[in-house]
Tab-separated table of C-alpha atoms in Angstrom:
chain	number	residue	atom	x	y	z
A	157	MET	CA	0.028	0.005	-0.052
A	158	ASN	CA	1.259	3.474	-0.975
A	159	ARG	CA	0.130	5.333	2.116
A	160	VAL	CA	0.918	8.814	0.785
A	161	LEU	CA	-1.020	8.227	-2.411
A	162	CYS	CA	-4.089	6.968	-0.386
A	163	GLY	CA	-3.821	9.939	1.842
A	164	LEU	CA	-3.677	12.333	-1.276
A	165	ALA	CA	-6.689	10.400	-2.843
A	166	ALA	CA	-8.745	11.564	0.186
A	167	ASN	CA	-7.360	15.040	0.238
A	168	ALA	CA	-10.340	17.409	-0.076
A	169	ALA	CA	-8.293	20.115	-1.671
A	170	LEU	CA	-6.896	17.871	-4.503
A	171	PRO	CA	-7.765	19.421	-7.822
A	172	SER	CA	-9.877	17.588	-10.372
A	173	GLU	CA	-6.883	17.316	-12.769
A	174	LEU	CA	-4.898	15.420	-10.160
A	175	VAL	CA	-7.793	13.140	-9.194
A	176	GLY	CA	-7.832	12.184	-12.861
A	177	ARG	CA	-4.029	11.513	-12.778
A	178	LEU	CA	-4.509	9.447	-9.587
A	179	ILE	CA	-7.248	7.305	-11.145
A	180	GLU	CA	-4.727	6.461	-14.090
A	181	VAL	CA	-2.331	4.829	-11.626
A	182	ALA	CA	-4.762	3.732	-8.861
A	183	ASP	CA	-4.595	0.388	-7.180
A	184	ALA	CA	-7.351	-1.177	-4.967
A	185	ASP	CA	-6.313	0.801	-1.852
A	186	ILE	CA	-6.123	4.167	-3.574
A	187	ALA	CA	-9.417	3.446	-5.503
A	188	THR	CA	-11.109	2.974	-2.109
A	189	GLU	CA	-10.304	6.539	-1.268
A	190	LEU	CA	-11.126	7.943	-4.630
A	191	ALA	CA	-14.569	6.208	-4.627
A	192	GLY	CA	-15.470	8.028	-1.565
A	193	ARG	CA	-14.716	11.606	-2.817
A	194	ALA	CA	-17.706	14.006	-2.835
A	195	ASP	CA	-16.305	15.755	-5.931
A	196	LEU	CA	-15.856	12.654	-8.134
A	197	SER	CA	-17.367	13.380	-11.504
A	198	HIS	CA	-19.434	10.826	-13.434
A	199	ALA	CA	-16.707	10.565	-16.040
A	200	GLN	CA	-14.149	9.981	-13.405
A	201	ALA	CA	-16.308	7.301	-11.676
A	202	VAL	CA	-16.554	5.476	-15.013
A	203	ALA	CA	-12.845	5.695	-15.402
A	204	LEU	CA	-12.069	4.348	-11.877
A	205	ALA	CA	-14.393	1.434	-12.293
A	206	SER	CA	-12.560	0.623	-15.564
A	207	ARG	CA	-9.158	0.997	-13.881
A	208	VAL	CA	-10.039	-0.973	-10.718
A	209	GLU	CA	-12.937	-3.234	-11.103
A	210	GLU	CA	-13.519	-3.841	-7.336
A	211	SER	CA	-14.283	-0.133	-6.958
A	212	ALA	CA	-17.452	-0.411	-9.060
A	213	VAL	CA	-19.554	-1.897	-6.314
A	214	ARG	CA	-18.882	1.088	-3.949
A	215	LEU	CA	-19.378	3.504	-6.834
A	216	VAL	CA	-22.716	1.988	-7.433
A	217	HIS	CA	-23.839	2.217	-3.844
A	218	GLU	CA	-22.508	5.808	-3.702
A	219	GLY	CA	-24.866	6.580	-6.728
A	220	ARG	CA	-22.050	7.408	-9.050
A	221	LEU	CA	-22.510	4.761	-11.537
A	222	THR	CA	-25.945	3.929	-13.274
A	223	ALA	CA	-27.156	0.889	-15.350
A	224	ALA	CA	-25.917	2.483	-18.433
A	225	ASP	CA	-22.436	2.321	-17.179
A	226	ILE	CA	-22.367	-1.423	-16.305
A	227	ASP	CA	-22.171	-4.553	-18.440
A	228	PRO	CA	-23.887	-7.166	-16.499
A	229	VAL	CA	-21.725	-9.956	-18.021
A	230	ALA	CA	-18.390	-8.225	-17.637
A	231	ARG	CA	-19.168	-6.811	-14.020
A	232	PRO	CA	-21.481	-9.112	-12.096
A	233	ASP	CA	-20.746	-7.766	-8.674
A	234	ALA	CA	-21.629	-4.231	-9.680
A	235	THR	CA	-24.721	-5.419	-11.498
A	236	LEU	CA	-25.778	-7.148	-8.284
A	237	ALA	CA	-25.144	-3.898	-6.500
A	238	LEU	CA	-27.402	-1.964	-9.053
A	239	LEU	CA	-30.163	-4.667	-8.433
A	240	ASP	CA	-29.680	-4.180	-4.701
A	241	GLU	CA	-30.296	-0.529	-5.038
A	242	ARG	CA	-33.310	-1.054	-7.473
A	243	SER	CA	-31.492	0.822	-10.058
A	244	GLY	CA	-30.687	-2.112	-12.490
A	245	ASN	CA	-32.612	-3.543	-15.322
A	246	PRO	CA	-34.953	-6.092	-13.705
A	247	GLU	CA	-34.210	-8.465	-16.617
A	248	TRP	CA	-30.682	-8.778	-15.275
A	249	ALA	CA	-32.118	-10.844	-12.337
A	250	PHE	CA	-32.881	-13.612	-14.717
A	251	LEU	CA	-29.089	-13.913	-15.659
A	252	PHE	CA	-28.174	-14.345	-12.003
A	253	ALA	CA	-31.091	-16.647	-10.935
A	254	ALA	CA	-29.274	-19.238	-13.188
A	255	ASP	CA	-25.682	-18.274	-12.269
A	256	PRO	CA	-23.346	-21.318	-11.576
A	257	LEU	CA	-21.958	-19.538	-8.584
A	258	SER	CA	-24.185	-20.024	-5.630
A	259	GLU	CA	-22.629	-16.890	-3.951
A	260	ARG	CA	-24.191	-14.733	-6.772
A	261	ARG	CA	-27.642	-16.412	-6.575
A	262	GLU	CA	-27.533	-15.740	-2.725
A	263	LYS	CA	-26.647	-12.071	-3.293
A	264	LEU	CA	-29.506	-11.834	-5.695
A	265	ALA	CA	-31.891	-13.472	-3.309
A	266	ALA	CA	-31.377	-10.413	-0.962
A	267	CYS	CA	-32.272	-7.889	-3.562
A	268	PRO	CA	-35.730	-6.052	-3.343
A	269	GLY	CA	-38.283	-5.859	-5.967
A	270	LEU	CA	-37.199	-9.082	-7.929
A	271	PRO	CA	-39.530	-10.385	-10.737
A	272	PRO	CA	-42.009	-13.029	-9.551
A	273	ALA	CA	-40.492	-15.582	-11.842
A	274	VAL	CA	-37.185	-15.033	-10.462
A	275	VAL	CA	-38.363	-15.340	-6.806
A	276	GLU	CA	-39.956	-18.548	-7.880
A	277	THR	CA	-36.699	-19.954	-9.258
A	278	LEU	CA	-34.814	-18.879	-6.184
A	279	ALA	CA	-37.285	-20.398	-3.898
A	280	ALA	CA	-36.526	-23.820	-5.617
A	281	ASP	CA	-32.776	-23.259	-5.600
A	282	PRO	CA	-30.908	-26.492	-4.768
A	283	ASP	CA	-28.639	-24.463	-2.318
A	284	VAL	CA	-30.398	-24.006	0.940
A	285	GLN	CA	-28.403	-20.908	1.744
A	286	VAL	CA	-29.856	-19.211	-1.406
A	287	VAL	CA	-33.313	-20.170	-0.205
A	288	ALA	CA	-32.555	-19.000	3.305
A	289	GLU	CA	-31.538	-15.521	1.914
A	290	LEU	CA	-34.495	-15.167	0.029
A	291	ALA	CA	-36.695	-16.169	3.084
A	292	LEU	CA	-34.872	-13.547	5.323
A	293	TRP	CA	-35.767	-10.600	2.921
A	294	THR	CA	-38.753	-11.498	0.975
A	295	THR	CA	-42.483	-10.440	0.931
A	296	PRO	CA	-45.143	-11.839	3.310
A	297	GLU	CA	-46.713	-14.004	0.768
A	298	VAL	CA	-43.411	-15.632	-0.252
A	299	ALA	CA	-42.251	-16.064	3.387
A	300	ALA	CA	-45.554	-17.701	4.342
A	301	GLY	CA	-45.037	-20.257	1.491
A	302	LEU	CA	-41.388	-20.887	2.780
A	303	ALA	CA	-42.352	-21.546	6.335
A	304	GLY	CA	-43.043	-25.100	5.375
A	305	HIS	CA	-39.833	-25.596	3.569
A	306	PRO	CA	-38.308	-28.964	4.341
A	307	HIS	CA	-35.054	-27.534	5.502
A	308	ALA	CA	-35.055	-25.987	9.022
A	309	GLU	CA	-32.480	-23.343	8.127
A	310	VAL	CA	-34.988	-21.818	5.645
A	311	ARG	CA	-37.646	-21.763	8.438
A	312	ARG	CA	-35.208	-20.035	10.852
A	313	ALA	CA	-34.822	-17.246	8.140
A	314	VAL	CA	-38.521	-17.009	7.801
A	315	ALA	CA	-38.892	-16.619	11.641
A	316	ALA	CA	-36.466	-13.526	11.369
A	317	ASN	CA	-38.197	-11.839	8.533
A	318	GLU	CA	-40.226	-8.987	10.057
A	319	ALA	CA	-42.575	-9.179	6.964
A	320	THR	CA	-43.607	-12.712	7.916
A	321	PRO	CA	-47.335	-12.826	8.824
A	322	PRO	CA	-47.935	-13.064	12.557
A	323	ALA	CA	-49.925	-16.271	12.270
A	324	VAL	CA	-46.986	-17.957	10.380
A	325	LEU	CA	-44.678	-16.792	13.071
A	326	ALA	CA	-46.741	-18.322	15.720
A	327	ALA	CA	-46.845	-21.523	13.679
A	328	LEU	CA	-43.106	-21.530	13.413
A	329	ILE	CA	-42.752	-21.420	17.206
A	330	THR	CA	-45.177	-24.244	17.930
A	331	GLY	CA	-44.830	-26.219	14.733
A	332	GLU	CA	-48.581	-26.576	14.405
A	333	GLY	CA	-49.954	-26.581	11.064
A	334	LEU	CA	-46.575	-27.221	9.351
A	335	PRO	CA	-45.159	-30.302	7.988
A	336	PRO	CA	-42.073	-31.498	10.056
A	337	ALA	CA	-38.721	-30.263	8.764
A	338	ARG	CA	-36.623	-32.985	7.089
A	339	ARG	CA	-33.149	-31.541	7.197
A	340	CYS	CA	-31.001	-29.187	9.113
A	341	GLN	CA	-27.490	-27.881	8.786
A	342	VAL	CA	-26.298	-30.622	11.396
A	343	CYS	CA	-27.726	-33.717	9.789
A	344	ASP	CA	-26.696	-32.405	6.213
A	345	ARG	CA	-23.162	-32.869	7.289
A	346	GLU	CA	-23.087	-35.470	10.173
A	347	ASP	CA	-24.400	-38.839	11.038
A	348	THR	CA	-27.028	-38.358	13.646
A	349	PRO	CA	-27.306	-38.311	16.581
A	350	PHE	CA	-24.619	-35.692	16.759
A	351	ALA	CA	-23.589	-32.867	19.078
A	352	HIS	CA	-21.023	-30.504	18.002
A	353	ASP	CA	-18.179	-30.138	20.471
A	354	PRO	CA	-17.687	-26.475	21.393
A	355	ARG	CA	-14.027	-26.942	21.311
A	356	CYS	CA	-14.108	-28.486	17.803
A	357	SER	CA	-10.609	-28.388	16.357
A	358	ARG	CA	-11.560	-29.605	12.835
A	359	LEU	CA	-10.372	-27.221	10.066
A	360	HIS	CA	-13.046	-25.538	8.100
A	361	CYS	CA	-15.700	-26.702	10.488
A	362	ASP	CA	-18.384	-23.846	10.537
A	363	LEU	CA	-21.045	-25.499	12.585
A	364	PRO	CA	-21.933	-23.354	15.600
A	365	PRO	CA	-20.795	-24.356	18.985
A	366	GLY	CA	-23.292	-26.693	20.517
A	367	ALA	CA	-25.266	-27.447	17.284
A	368	SER	CA	-27.039	-30.805	17.491
A	369	CYS	CA	-29.449	-33.124	15.810
A	370	ASP	CA	-30.998	-36.374	16.981
A	371	GLY	CA	-33.327	-36.490	14.042
A	372	SER	CA	-35.551	-33.687	15.416
A	373	HIS	CA	-33.137	-30.927	14.408
A	374	GLU	CA	-33.300	-29.619	18.063
A	375	SER	CA	-30.710	-26.749	17.787
A	376	THR	CA	-32.083	-25.390	14.750
A	377	VAL	CA	-35.642	-25.606	16.116
A	378	HIS	CA	-34.254	-23.642	19.110
A	379	ASP	CA	-32.779	-21.053	16.655
A	380	ILE	CA	-36.219	-20.784	15.029
A	381	ARG	CA	-37.894	-20.002	18.217
A	382	GLN	CA	-35.208	-17.588	19.235
A	383	ALA	CA	-35.596	-15.611	15.937
A	384	ALA	CA	-39.394	-15.542	16.220
A	385	LEU	CA	-39.157	-14.270	19.947
A	386	GLU	CA	-36.809	-11.427	18.733
A	387	ASN	CA	-39.236	-10.569	15.710
A	388	PRO	CA	-41.493	-7.831	16.571
A	389	ALA	CA	-44.188	-9.074	14.291
A	390	THR	CA	-44.595	-12.344	16.394
A	391	PRO	CA	-47.948	-12.135	18.314
A	392	THR	CA	-47.750	-11.655	22.051
A	393	GLU	CA	-49.887	-14.587	22.902
A	394	ALA	CA	-47.378	-16.802	21.071
A	395	VAL	CA	-44.481	-15.903	23.109
A	396	VAL	CA	-45.644	-15.445	26.850
A	397	GLY	CA	-45.251	-19.086	27.605
A	398	PHE	CA	-41.455	-18.933	27.296
A	399	ALA	CA	-41.098	-16.955	30.561
A	400	GLY	CA	-40.424	-20.163	32.346
A	401	HIS	CA	-38.584	-22.062	29.458
A	402	SER	CA	-35.402	-23.823	30.318
A	403	SER	CA	-33.399	-22.042	27.646
A	404	THR	CA	-31.707	-18.880	29.026
A	405	LEU	CA	-31.388	-17.622	25.359
A	406	LEU	CA	-35.126	-17.803	24.932
A	407	ARG	CA	-35.945	-16.099	28.079
A	408	TRP	CA	-33.346	-13.416	27.358
A	409	ALA	CA	-34.867	-12.752	23.950
A	410	LEU	CA	-38.419	-12.528	25.591
A	411	ALA	CA	-37.012	-9.952	28.228
A	412	ALA	CA	-36.485	-7.519	25.447
A	413	ARG	CA	-39.939	-7.487	24.062
A	414	PRO	CA	-42.093	-4.369	24.539
A	415	ASP	CA	-45.489	-6.100	24.434
A	416	LEU	CA	-45.665	-8.432	27.383
A	417	PRO	CA	-48.303	-8.476	30.144
A	418	PRO	CA	-47.025	-7.129	33.485
A	419	GLN	CA	-47.228	-10.482	35.083
A	420	VAL	CA	-44.726	-11.825	32.568
A	421	TYR	CA	-42.338	-9.070	33.087
A	422	GLY	CA	-42.663	-9.735	36.804
A	423	ARG	CA	-41.748	-13.446	36.394
A	424	LEU	CA	-38.676	-12.503	34.260
A	425	ALA	CA	-37.628	-9.934	37.058
A	426	ALA	CA	-37.209	-12.954	39.272
A	427	ASP	CA	-35.162	-14.950	36.794
A	428	THR	CA	-32.049	-16.562	38.144
A	429	VAL	CA	-29.849	-15.541	35.318
A	430	PRO	CA	-28.702	-11.946	35.759
A	431	GLY	CA	-28.393	-11.413	31.915
A	432	VAL	CA	-32.226	-11.892	31.647
A	433	ARG	CA	-32.840	-9.472	34.413
A	434	ALA	CA	-30.473	-6.985	32.956
A	435	GLU	CA	-32.167	-7.246	29.595
A	436	LEU	CA	-35.502	-6.640	31.269
A	437	ALA	CA	-34.182	-3.643	33.243
A	438	GLY	CA	-33.362	-1.861	30.014
A	439	ASN	CA	-36.851	-2.500	28.479
A	440	PRO	CA	-38.735	0.717	27.928
A	441	ALA	CA	-42.016	-1.130	28.531
A	442	ILE	CA	-41.618	-2.080	32.150
A	443	GLY	CA	-43.386	0.206	34.683
A	444	GLU	CA	-42.411	2.010	37.743
A	445	PRO	CA	-43.055	-0.645	40.327
A	446	LEU	CA	-40.681	-3.019	38.588
A	447	ILE	CA	-38.207	-0.246	37.971
A	448	ARG	CA	-37.991	0.325	41.803
A	449	ALA	CA	-37.711	-3.339	42.443
A	450	LEU	CA	-34.915	-3.912	40.021
A	451	ALA	CA	-32.888	-0.806	41.507
A	452	ASP	CA	-32.190	-3.222	44.453
A	453	ASP	CA	-31.025	-6.104	42.404
A	454	PRO	CA	-27.679	-7.479	43.684
A	455	ASP	CA	-26.085	-7.597	40.075
A	456	HIS	CA	-24.192	-4.661	38.903
A	457	ASN	CA	-25.156	-5.112	35.259
A	458	VAL	CA	-28.935	-5.195	36.130
A	459	ARG	CA	-28.601	-1.885	37.919
A	460	ARG	CA	-26.437	-0.335	35.167
A	461	ALA	CA	-28.973	-1.339	32.504
A	462	LEU	CA	-31.776	0.092	34.701
A	463	ALA	CA	-29.825	3.482	34.768
A	464	HIS	CA	-30.203	3.590	31.000
A	465	HIS	CA	-33.986	3.003	31.208
A	466	PRO	CA	-35.671	6.169	29.855
A	467	HIS	CA	-38.195	6.436	32.655
A	468	VAL	CA	-36.150	6.038	35.693
A	469	PRO	CA	-37.532	8.323	38.473
A	470	PRO	CA	-34.991	10.888	39.736
A	471	ASP	CA	-34.951	9.354	43.248
A	472	VAL	CA	-34.171	5.957	41.918
A	473	LEU	CA	-31.485	7.381	39.616
A	474	SER	CA	-29.867	8.929	42.639
A	475	ARG	CA	-29.689	5.509	44.477
A	476	LEU	CA	-28.291	3.927	41.305
A	477	ALA	CA	-25.725	6.647	40.928
A	478	VAL	CA	-24.298	5.884	44.404
A	479	THR	CA	-24.209	1.957	43.882
A	480	THR	CA	-23.498	1.620	40.087
A	481	ARG	CA	-20.659	2.460	37.852
A	482	ILE	CA	-22.743	4.014	35.039
A	483	GLY	CA	-19.988	5.565	32.886
A	484	ALA	CA	-19.432	8.781	31.052
A	485	THR	CA	-22.653	8.753	29.016
A	486	LEU	CA	-25.707	10.730	28.608
A	487	LEU	CA	-28.542	8.715	30.127
A	488	PRO	CA	-31.957	8.759	28.319
A	489	CYS	CA	-33.743	9.907	31.503
A	490	ILE	CA	-31.359	12.810	31.741
A	491	ALA	CA	-31.622	13.670	27.986
A	492	THR	CA	-35.475	13.998	28.310
A	493	ALA	CA	-35.737	15.554	31.822
A	494	SER	CA	-37.927	18.412	32.182
A	495	PRO	CA	-36.923	21.858	33.113
A	496	THR	CA	-38.140	21.383	36.692
A	497	GLU	CA	-36.380	17.852	36.804
A	498	VAL	CA	-33.035	19.516	35.520
A	499	GLU	CA	-33.201	22.100	38.404
A	500	GLU	CA	-33.828	19.355	40.890
A	501	LEU	CA	-31.020	17.243	39.624
A	502	ALA	CA	-28.683	20.202	39.465
A	503	GLN	CA	-29.270	20.790	43.226
A	504	SER	CA	-28.779	17.240	44.180
A	505	PRO	CA	-26.479	16.827	47.185
A	506	ASN	CA	-25.078	13.678	45.394
A	507	PRO	CA	-22.074	14.679	43.106
A	508	ALA	CA	-22.711	11.604	41.054
A	509	VAL	CA	-26.050	12.809	40.143
A	510	ARG	CA	-24.800	16.218	39.201
A	511	MET	CA	-22.070	14.445	37.145
A	512	LEU	CA	-24.726	12.767	35.145
A	513	LEU	CA	-26.738	15.827	34.507
A	514	ALA	CA	-23.639	17.648	33.363
A	515	ARG	CA	-23.374	15.203	30.356
A	516	ARG	CA	-26.176	17.180	28.737
A	517	ARG	CA	-25.060	19.774	26.192
A	518	ASP	CA	-28.275	21.902	26.162
A	519	LEU	CA	-28.322	23.008	29.937
A	520	PRO	CA	-29.519	26.549	30.769
A	521	ALA	CA	-26.669	28.935	31.141
A	522	GLY	CA	-27.273	29.373	34.861
A	523	ILE	CA	-27.286	25.645	35.640
A	524	ARG	CA	-24.225	25.115	33.192
A	525	ASP	CA	-22.264	27.878	35.110
A	526	ALA	CA	-22.979	26.423	38.490
A	527	LEU	CA	-21.881	23.012	37.443
A	528	ALA	CA	-18.626	24.591	35.950
A	529	ALA	CA	-17.980	25.886	39.423
A	530	ASP	CA	-18.854	22.664	41.207
A	531	PRO	CA	-16.347	21.619	43.878
A	532	ASP	CA	-16.400	18.056	42.768
A	533	ALA	CA	-13.853	17.330	40.060
A	534	LYS	CA	-16.036	14.515	38.509
A	535	VAL	CA	-18.908	17.101	37.893
A	536	VAL	CA	-16.392	19.595	36.434
A	537	LYS	CA	-14.886	17.029	34.122
A	538	SER	CA	-18.330	16.097	32.968
A	539	ILE	CA	-19.381	19.864	32.194
A	540	ALA	CA	-16.017	20.866	30.750
A	541	SER	CA	-16.854	20.045	27.177
A	542	HIS	CA	-20.266	21.980	27.299
A	543	PRO	CA	-20.545	24.820	24.667
A	544	GLY	CA	-21.003	28.191	25.787
A	545	LEU	CA	-18.268	28.353	28.525
A	546	SER	CA	-15.915	31.281	28.625
A	547	GLU	CA	-12.114	31.055	28.426
A	548	ALA	CA	-12.001	32.334	32.088
A	549	GLN	CA	-14.217	29.519	33.229
A	550	LEU	CA	-12.243	26.822	31.376
A	551	ARG	CA	-8.905	28.256	32.799
A	552	ALA	CA	-10.469	28.137	36.380
A	553	MET	CA	-11.367	24.635	36.005
A	554	VAL	CA	-7.762	23.650	35.116
A	555	ASP	CA	-6.515	25.900	38.001
A	556	ARG	CA	-8.737	24.044	40.475
A	557	HIS	CA	-8.564	20.457	39.258
A	558	GLY	CA	-5.409	20.155	37.349
A	559	VAL	CA	-4.911	17.032	35.161
A	560	ARG	CA	-8.106	15.589	36.157
A	561	VAL	CA	-10.055	17.901	33.767
A	562	VAL	CA	-7.308	19.029	31.215
A	563	ALA	CA	-8.489	16.512	28.466
A	564	LYS	CA	-12.085	17.451	28.797
A	565	VAL	CA	-11.294	21.221	28.729
A	566	ALA	CA	-9.330	20.698	25.583
A	567	ALA	CA	-12.430	19.074	23.991
A	568	ASN	CA	-14.518	22.038	24.682
A	569	PRO	CA	-15.628	23.297	21.174
A	570	ASP	CA	-15.154	27.020	22.319
A	571	ALA	CA	-11.678	26.606	23.616
A	572	PRO	CA	-9.559	29.378	22.023
A	573	PRO	CA	-6.157	28.791	20.396
A	574	ALA	CA	-4.132	30.412	23.348
A	575	LEU	CA	-5.849	28.007	25.871
A	576	LEU	CA	-5.218	25.089	23.597
A	577	GLU	CA	-1.561	26.077	23.387
A	578	ASP	CA	-1.330	26.270	27.132
A	579	LEU	CA	-3.007	22.869	27.616
A	580	ALA	CA	-0.575	21.243	25.134
A	581	ARG	CA	2.196	22.526	27.322
A	582	HIS	CA	0.682	21.666	30.768
A	583	GLU	CA	2.940	20.081	33.249
A	584	PRO	CA	2.745	17.212	33.789
A	585	PRO	CA	1.534	16.408	30.369
A	586	VAL	CA	-1.846	14.851	29.670
A	587	ARG	CA	-1.796	12.445	26.736
A	588	LYS	CA	-5.587	12.399	26.144
A	589	ALA	CA	-5.396	16.134	25.894
A	590	PHE	CA	-2.960	15.989	23.024
A	591	ARG	CA	-5.528	13.932	21.075
A	592	GLU	CA	-8.308	16.371	21.752
A	593	ILE	CA	-6.145	19.381	20.689
A	594	ALA	CA	-4.870	17.806	17.563
A	595	ARG	CA	-8.409	17.418	16.196
A	596	HIS	CA	-9.669	20.658	17.568
A	597	ARG	CA	-10.898	23.147	14.995
A	598	ASN	CA	-9.441	26.091	16.941
A	599	ALA	CA	-5.904	24.514	17.388
A	600	ALA	CA	-3.175	26.823	16.074
A	601	ALA	CA	0.352	25.916	14.853
A	602	PRO	CA	2.202	26.074	18.177
A	603	ALA	CA	-0.332	23.724	19.968
A	604	LEU	CA	-0.258	21.342	16.941
A	605	LEU	CA	3.614	21.217	16.906
A	606	ALA	CA	3.555	20.214	20.566
A	607	CYS	CA	0.993	17.401	19.805
A	608	LEU	CA	3.313	15.993	17.226
A	609	ALA	CA	5.529	14.682	20.112
A	610	ASP	CA	2.725	12.380	21.259
A	611	ARG	CA	2.737	9.174	19.269
A	612	GLN	CA	-1.236	8.792	19.332
A	613	ALA	CA	-1.977	12.349	18.643
A	614	ARG	CA	0.749	12.694	15.826
A	615	PRO	CA	-1.495	11.449	12.963
A	616	MET	CA	-4.328	13.751	13.907
A	617	ALA	CA	-1.973	16.681	14.201
A	618	ALA	CA	-0.518	15.741	10.788
A	619	GLY	CA	-3.831	16.069	9.104
A	620	HIS	CA	-4.772	19.299	10.767
A	621	PRO	CA	-5.097	22.281	8.279
A	622	ALA	CA	-3.523	24.782	10.694
A	623	LEU	CA	-0.245	22.960	10.645
A	624	PRO	CA	2.478	24.920	8.794
A	625	PRO	CA	2.858	23.571	5.126
A	626	PRO	CA	6.710	23.123	5.601
A	627	VAL	CA	5.986	20.802	8.598
A	628	ILE	CA	3.227	19.022	6.570
A	629	VAL	CA	5.663	18.275	3.844
A	630	GLU	CA	8.240	17.014	6.154
A	631	LEU	CA	5.759	14.522	7.668
A	632	LEU	CA	5.130	12.974	4.184
A	633	SER	CA	8.287	11.015	4.825
A	634	ASP	CA	7.525	10.002	8.399
A	635	THR	CA	8.368	6.531	9.446
A	636	ASP	CA	4.951	5.961	10.633
A	637	GLY	CA	2.619	5.349	7.535
A	638	GLN	CA	-0.336	6.653	9.361
A	639	VAL	CA	1.248	9.933	9.935
A	640	ALA	CA	2.414	10.212	6.319
A	641	GLU	CA	-1.092	9.353	4.990
A	642	ALA	CA	-2.683	12.063	7.216
A	643	ALA	CA	-0.199	14.587	6.017
A	644	ALA	CA	-0.906	13.589	2.323
A	645	ALA	CA	-4.534	14.149	3.175
A	646	ASN	CA	-4.081	17.526	4.786
A	647	PRO	CA	-5.870	20.276	2.712
A	648	SER	CA	-3.047	22.671	3.467
A	649	LEU	CA	-0.532	20.553	1.583
A	650	PRO	CA	1.015	22.871	-1.043
A	651	LEU	CA	-0.384	22.251	-4.669
A	652	ALA	CA	3.009	22.058	-6.084
A	653	VAL	CA	3.842	19.238	-3.708
A	654	MET	CA	0.581	17.311	-4.582
A	655	LYS	CA	1.430	17.501	-8.254
A	656	ASN	CA	5.018	16.072	-7.461
A	657	LEU	CA	3.488	13.221	-5.498
A	658	VAL	CA	1.329	11.862	-8.291
A	659	PRO	CA	3.189	9.821	-10.570
A	660	GLN	CA	3.176	10.280	-14.473
A	661	ARG	CA	2.069	7.408	-16.583
C-alpha cells in the first residue's frame, strides 16, 4: 500500500486534474479513497471502475454509476449492487437466477423488487443458503410459503423476517400446521445423533458451538424459536409461555420484548440469570413498580442497565448513581428531563447525580455555570466540554482540578487557540489532551507542533489544516505510515507538492 497516495486520494483540496491522474495509477487501496470523494465526476467514476474493477460496487452504492455504465456480463458484482439499489434492469435478475456460482444467487436473493418468476426460481434453488437468504428478505406471501420448507435453516430465516405474517410466526414457534422439517445444517453434514463439540478442532468446520441433531433438528428448532421471539411481528400470545422455558437464550430474547403483560415481566424480574434481568431492566415497557424493584438487584449489570432506562424516576437514579458504575454517558432519562427535573438534579447533594446531569449539552446557562464551578472534580470533568463556557471559566477549571479535567477542557468546542496552546504545554503532560487538541478546530500551529511529540496524537495533528505547510511536507516521509497518510490528506498541503506526488504514466 502506498500510504501517501492513499492520503492524497482523500485530500479534499486535491484538484480535479490530479484526481484524474491518480485514477490512471490507482490500485485497490487508492481506489477505495477515490471512490468516496464527494467531488468525483461521473466520467471519473466510470474511469475508476474501468481501472479498478473492485471499486465499481462502492461507486454503485454511492450513486456514481448507473445501469448505463455497467455491462452485466463483464461486471456481475456491480450489476448485483445495482439490483440491490433497485437501479438496475430487472431483466438482469434472470441472468443471476441461473448463475453457476451460488454466492451470486445468494446475493440476488437479498435484492428487493425481484420479478415473480425470479423469486419462484430462487425459492426452488438447490442450495439451501440461497433459499434462506430469500426467506430472510422476501415479501409476506413468499415468506408464508417458505415456512413449510423441508429445511429447518430456511424456516429459521422466515422466523427472522419481520414481513412474515404473525400467524405464520406463531406456527413456526409451535410447529402446528406445518409439516415436520426433514433436514438441518447438522444432519446435512453429520451422521445423527450428533452434538458439535464447542472446542471442535476440525479445520474448516463452521457448525455453531453446541449445534446438535438427533433427528428432530433440535438446535435449529431452538434457533427458529429465538428468531421468532426477537421478531416484533410475532404475536404476544405466542411468546408469553417462554417466561419459564429452560433455555436462557429464549428467556433473554423474551425479556427484550415491549409487548408483554405485567405478570410476565414480573416473572422475568425474578429470573435466576442476571443477563435476563439486565435485559428486562433496559426494556422501556416495564413500569415504575418493577423499576423500583430492580434498583435493588444485587447484580451490577442489572442496575447499570436500569440506569439507562428512559423512565427512571429521579430518586431511583440517585440511588443507582451511588451503587453503580454508570460511565461517562448521557442517560436517556437525563436527556429527556423536564426543566423542573433539571433544576432538581442540579441541586442534588449527590455529586454523582450532578455529574450525570452535566453530560447534557443543552443546559440553561445558569445551571451550566453552576456546574462549571462545582467543587467536585467529577462534575467539572463532565461539564467541561459543554459549549458556551468562557475562556476564564475553562482556565479556572484547570487551575482548581489540574490533570483531572485538562483533556475534557481541551475538548470544549469553544476553547480558544491560546488556551489550547497552554494545555498542550501543561505540566505534567496529559496524553488524552494531546489527542483532543490535535483534532480541535481552533488549534493553532504552536499547539499542534506540541501534539506531534505524542505518538497517538501525531497522525491527527499531521492532518490538521492549521499545521504549517513546511511541517506537513516533512511529515510525508514520516516512518509511521499513518502519519504520512494523514499529512498527504491535509488540505493545506501545497499544490506544487501534490503535483509532484502523483506519478506520471
